[in-house]
Tab-separated table of C-alpha atoms in Angstrom:
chain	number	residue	atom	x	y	z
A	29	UNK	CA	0.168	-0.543	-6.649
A	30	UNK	CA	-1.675	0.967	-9.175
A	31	UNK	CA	-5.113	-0.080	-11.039
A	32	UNK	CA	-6.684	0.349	-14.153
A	33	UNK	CA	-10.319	0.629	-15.531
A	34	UNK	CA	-10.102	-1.675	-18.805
A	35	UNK	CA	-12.932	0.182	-19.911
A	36	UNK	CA	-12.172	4.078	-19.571
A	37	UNK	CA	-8.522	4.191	-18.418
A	38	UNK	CA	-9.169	5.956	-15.276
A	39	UNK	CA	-5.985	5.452	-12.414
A	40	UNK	CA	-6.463	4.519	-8.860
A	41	UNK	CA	-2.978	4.555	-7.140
A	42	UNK	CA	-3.344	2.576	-4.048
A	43	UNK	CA	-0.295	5.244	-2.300
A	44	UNK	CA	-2.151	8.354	-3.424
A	45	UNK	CA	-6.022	7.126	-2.848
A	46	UNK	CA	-8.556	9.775	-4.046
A	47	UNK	CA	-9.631	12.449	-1.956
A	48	UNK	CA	-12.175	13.840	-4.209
A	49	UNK	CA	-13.547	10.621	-3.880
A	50	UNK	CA	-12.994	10.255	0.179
A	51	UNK	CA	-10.622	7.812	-0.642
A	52	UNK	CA	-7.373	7.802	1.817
A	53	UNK	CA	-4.328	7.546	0.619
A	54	UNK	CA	-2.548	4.186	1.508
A	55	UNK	CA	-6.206	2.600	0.827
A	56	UNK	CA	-6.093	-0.724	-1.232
A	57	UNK	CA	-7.625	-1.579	-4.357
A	58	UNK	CA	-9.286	-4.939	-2.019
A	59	UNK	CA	-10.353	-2.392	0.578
A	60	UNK	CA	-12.548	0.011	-1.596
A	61	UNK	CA	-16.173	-0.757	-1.030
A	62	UNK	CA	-17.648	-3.450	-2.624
A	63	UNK	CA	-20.265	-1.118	-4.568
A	64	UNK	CA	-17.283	1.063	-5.820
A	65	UNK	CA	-17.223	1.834	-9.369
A	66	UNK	CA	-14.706	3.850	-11.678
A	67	UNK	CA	-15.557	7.412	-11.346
A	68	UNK	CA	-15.299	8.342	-15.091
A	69	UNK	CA	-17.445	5.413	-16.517
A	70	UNK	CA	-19.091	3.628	-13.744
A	71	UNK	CA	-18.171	-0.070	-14.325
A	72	UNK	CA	-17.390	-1.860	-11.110
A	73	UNK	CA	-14.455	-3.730	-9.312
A	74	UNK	CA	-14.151	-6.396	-11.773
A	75	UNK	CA	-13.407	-4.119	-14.842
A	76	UNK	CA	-10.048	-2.830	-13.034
A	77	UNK	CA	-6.841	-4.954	-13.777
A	78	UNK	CA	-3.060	-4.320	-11.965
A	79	UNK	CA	-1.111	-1.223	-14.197
């Protein structure tokens, strides 16, 4: 599943992760720490929505 920042746009694809982020691939959207925020804007969790 993929998510979306409603703010910025940025893509997190659950399958890929983000490496340049330490993020394994297969990682969840759920499982990404608490304190994550959207690499391009820096809004949190909450401003994310399912693509």
């Amino acid at each position: 599943m993929k998510y979306v920042c409603d703010v910025c746009g940025w893509e997190y694809d659950e399958e890929k992760g983000d490496l340049s982020l330490g993020i394994a691939p297969g990682t969840a959207f759920g499982d990404l720490p608490e304190d994550f925020v959207c690499p391009l804007c820096g809004v949190g969790k909450e401003m994310f929505s399912p693509a």
